[in-house]
Amino acid sequence: MKEYNIESRNRFDVVKITHLVEEAVKESKIANGLVLVFTPHATAAIAINEYEPRISDDYISWIKRVIPPGAGWKHDEIDDNAHAHIASLVIGQSKVLPLSGGRLVRGTWQEVLLLEFDGPRRRTLVIQVYGL
Ligand code: ZN
């Protein structure tokens, strides 16, 4: 298992982490199997999709539209981040990618992304490679 620390820059952020996943794969010496990408946080998520500034803004706009911060959520009475918990719940805190011939199997426009909903914070990224 490999761990990385990631600093998110804003309350909402999209951080590309593909290079870290590929580094962990390389260090594992495993060529074929599965790669689990996980973040042990309740207000962030892991996604796989295109990374480009405008679409990253669109992801955040969509999340704010569907799960508006400060929309009367009960948990906001405690720490003002209910929207972040719900976004993390919906998008999910892990993803699994296939590993074949020493390479992550992914499409041209598929990057591994950490989505921040309650930053800026230091986030932990956990990568576990399984296989032979
Ligand atoms: Zn909370």
mmCIF file of C-alpha atoms and ligand atoms in Angstrom:
data_model
loop_
_atom_site.group_PDB
_atom_site.id
_atom_site.type_symbol
_atom_site.label_atom_id
_atom_site.label_comp_id
_atom_site.label_asym_id
_atom_site.label_seq_id
_atom_site.Cartn_x
_atom_site.Cartn_y
_atom_site.Cartn_z
ATOM 1 C CA MET A 1 0.000 0.000 0.000
ATOM 2 C CA LYS A 2 1.224 3.480 -0.858
ATOM 3 C CA GLU A 3 0.074 6.735 0.712
ATOM 4 C CA TYR A 4 0.405 10.289 -0.538
ATOM 5 C CA ASN A 5 -0.546 13.637 0.947
ATOM 6 C CA ILE A 6 -2.400 16.041 -1.306
ATOM 7 C CA GLU A 7 -3.018 19.723 -0.584
ATOM 8 C CA SER A 8 -6.275 20.977 -2.018
ATOM 9 C CA ARG A 9 -6.268 24.675 -2.867
ATOM 10 C CA ASN A 10 -9.876 25.811 -2.445
ATOM 11 C CA ARG A 11 -13.142 24.844 -0.767
ATOM 12 C CA PHE A 12 -14.036 23.048 -3.999
ATOM 13 C CA ASP A 13 -11.166 21.675 -6.039
ATOM 14 C CA VAL A 14 -10.310 19.094 -8.690
ATOM 15 C CA VAL A 15 -6.801 17.658 -8.309
ATOM 16 C CA LYS A 16 -5.299 15.373 -10.945
ATOM 17 C CA ILE A 17 -3.641 12.365 -9.277
ATOM 18 C CA THR A 18 -3.066 10.028 -12.236
ATOM 19 C CA HIS A 19 0.727 10.428 -12.007
ATOM 20 C CA LEU A 20 0.672 9.332 -8.355
ATOM 21 C CA VAL A 21 -1.374 6.241 -9.185
ATOM 22 C CA GLU A 22 1.065 5.401 -11.985
ATOM 23 C CA GLU A 23 4.034 5.912 -9.643
ATOM 24 C CA ALA A 24 2.509 3.554 -7.063
ATOM 25 C CA VAL A 25 1.878 0.969 -9.785
ATOM 26 C CA LYS A 26 5.492 1.185 -10.963
ATOM 27 C CA GLU A 27 6.861 0.831 -7.426
ATOM 28 C CA SER A 28 4.634 -2.167 -6.725
ATOM 29 C CA LYS A 29 6.384 -4.231 -9.463
ATOM 30 C CA ILE A 30 2.976 -5.774 -10.157
ATOM 31 C CA ALA A 31 2.088 -5.942 -13.855
ATOM 32 C CA ASN A 32 -1.402 -7.428 -14.017
ATOM 33 C CA GLY A 33 -4.265 -7.005 -11.609
ATOM 34 C CA LEU A 34 -6.326 -4.243 -10.060
ATOM 35 C CA VAL A 35 -5.491 -0.848 -8.615
ATOM 36 C CA LEU A 36 -7.600 0.505 -5.789
ATOM 37 C CA VAL A 37 -7.511 4.290 -5.371
ATOM 38 C CA PHE A 38 -9.066 5.373 -2.063
ATOM 39 C CA THR A 39 -9.258 8.507 0.035
ATOM 40 C CA PRO A 40 -10.004 8.051 3.761
ATOM 41 C CA HIS A 41 -12.150 11.167 4.080
ATOM 42 C CA ALA A 42 -15.895 11.808 4.331
ATOM 43 C CA THR A 43 -15.904 15.120 2.451
ATOM 44 C CA ALA A 44 -13.801 14.310 -0.639
ATOM 45 C CA ALA A 45 -14.166 11.816 -3.491
ATOM 46 C CA ILE A 46 -12.256 9.940 -6.172
ATOM 47 C CA ALA A 47 -13.426 10.209 -9.769
ATOM 48 C CA ILE A 48 -12.196 9.185 -13.205
ATOM 49 C CA ASN A 49 -12.782 11.646 -16.006
ATOM 50 C CA GLU A 50 -11.264 14.369 -18.141
ATOM 51 C CA TYR A 51 -9.032 16.963 -16.478
ATOM 52 C CA GLU A 52 -9.230 20.351 -18.142
ATOM 53 C CA PRO A 53 -9.924 23.689 -16.406
ATOM 54 C CA ARG A 54 -13.342 24.336 -17.929
ATOM 55 C CA ILE A 55 -14.731 20.847 -17.369
ATOM 56 C CA SER A 56 -13.272 20.908 -13.852
ATOM 57 C CA ASP A 57 -15.255 24.110 -13.237
ATOM 58 C CA ASP A 58 -18.298 22.369 -14.697
ATOM 59 C CA TYR A 59 -17.937 19.431 -12.266
ATOM 60 C CA ILE A 60 -17.916 21.888 -9.375
ATOM 61 C CA SER A 61 -20.823 23.910 -10.805
ATOM 62 C CA TRP A 62 -22.858 20.734 -11.186
ATOM 63 C CA ILE A 63 -22.131 19.616 -7.628
ATOM 64 C CA LYS A 64 -23.090 23.050 -6.254
ATOM 65 C CA ARG A 65 -26.289 23.035 -8.309
ATOM 66 C CA VAL A 66 -27.367 19.529 -7.277
ATOM 67 C CA ILE A 67 -26.160 19.685 -3.656
ATOM 68 C CA PRO A 68 -26.126 23.396 -2.745
ATOM 69 C CA PRO A 69 -23.973 24.372 0.242
ATOM 70 C CA GLY A 70 -25.983 25.974 3.037
ATOM 71 C CA ALA A 71 -29.351 24.761 1.753
ATOM 72 C CA GLY A 72 -30.738 24.075 5.201
ATOM 73 C CA TRP A 73 -28.960 20.780 5.767
ATOM 74 C CA LYS A 74 -29.218 19.601 9.395
ATOM 75 C CA HIS A 75 -25.504 18.731 9.623
ATOM 76 C CA ASP A 76 -24.630 22.374 8.878
ATOM 77 C CA GLU A 77 -25.675 23.133 12.485
ATOM 78 C CA ILE A 78 -22.558 21.178 13.547
ATOM 79 C CA ASP A 79 -19.799 22.042 11.063
ATOM 80 C CA ASP A 80 -21.242 23.662 7.950
ATOM 81 C CA ASN A 81 -20.207 21.001 5.456
ATOM 82 C CA ALA A 82 -23.238 18.768 4.861
ATOM 83 C CA HIS A 83 -23.005 19.394 1.107
ATOM 84 C CA ALA A 84 -19.451 17.987 1.156
ATOM 85 C CA HIS A 85 -20.515 14.791 2.941
ATOM 86 C CA ILE A 86 -23.376 14.255 0.477
ATOM 87 C CA ALA A 87 -21.184 14.878 -2.593
ATOM 88 C CA SER A 88 -18.592 12.454 -1.203
ATOM 89 C CA LEU A 89 -21.343 9.898 -0.573
ATOM 90 C CA VAL A 90 -22.748 10.198 -4.093
ATOM 91 C CA ILE A 91 -19.481 10.255 -6.055
ATOM 92 C CA GLY A 92 -17.656 7.803 -3.802
ATOM 93 C CA GLN A 93 -14.376 7.608 -1.949
ATOM 94 C CA SER A 94 -12.689 4.979 -4.132
ATOM 95 C CA LYS A 95 -12.299 3.697 -7.657
ATOM 96 C CA VAL A 96 -10.731 0.530 -9.084
ATOM 97 C CA LEU A 97 -8.794 0.463 -12.360
ATOM 98 C CA PRO A 98 -7.527 -2.545 -14.329
ATOM 99 C CA LEU A 99 -3.776 -3.048 -14.567
ATOM 100 C CA SER A 100 -2.423 -4.857 -17.619
ATOM 101 C CA GLY A 101 1.156 -5.289 -18.772
ATOM 102 C CA GLY A 102 2.354 -2.844 -16.123
ATOM 103 C CA ARG A 103 0.051 -0.055 -17.298
ATOM 104 C CA LEU A 104 -3.186 1.366 -15.987
ATOM 105 C CA VAL A 105 -5.962 0.587 -18.428
ATOM 106 C CA ARG A 106 -7.671 3.909 -19.101
ATOM 107 C CA GLY A 107 -8.986 5.934 -22.001
ATOM 108 C CA THR A 108 -7.217 8.921 -23.532
ATOM 109 C CA TRP A 109 -9.396 11.388 -21.607
ATOM 110 C CA GLN A 110 -9.627 9.428 -18.383
ATOM 111 C CA GLU A 111 -7.577 10.901 -15.560
ATOM 112 C CA VAL A 112 -7.802 9.922 -11.905
ATOM 113 C CA LEU A 113 -9.070 12.890 -9.907
ATOM 114 C CA LEU A 114 -9.425 13.775 -6.253
ATOM 115 C CA LEU A 115 -12.483 15.968 -5.760
ATOM 116 C CA GLU A 116 -12.405 18.333 -2.805
ATOM 117 C CA PHE A 117 -15.678 19.644 -1.355
ATOM 118 C CA ASP A 118 -14.548 21.147 1.960
ATOM 119 C CA GLY A 119 -11.036 22.474 1.485
ATOM 120 C CA PRO A 120 -8.491 23.723 1.447
ATOM 121 C CA ARG A 121 -7.161 20.740 3.373
ATOM 122 C CA ARG A 122 -4.415 18.166 3.413
ATOM 123 C CA ARG A 123 -5.905 14.941 2.057
ATOM 124 C CA THR A 124 -4.555 11.417 2.196
ATOM 125 C CA LEU A 125 -4.555 9.264 -0.909
ATOM 126 C CA VAL A 126 -4.239 5.487 -0.523
ATOM 127 C CA ILE A 127 -3.274 3.273 -3.455
ATOM 128 C CA GLN A 128 -3.330 -0.507 -3.193
ATOM 129 C CA VAL A 129 -2.163 -2.624 -6.138
ATOM 130 C CA TYR A 130 -3.320 -6.268 -6.277
ATOM 131 C CA GLY A 131 -2.159 -8.875 -8.703
ATOM 132 C CA LEU A 132 0.839 -10.671 -10.125
HETATM 133 ZN ZN ZN B 1 -19.199 17.401 8.722
#
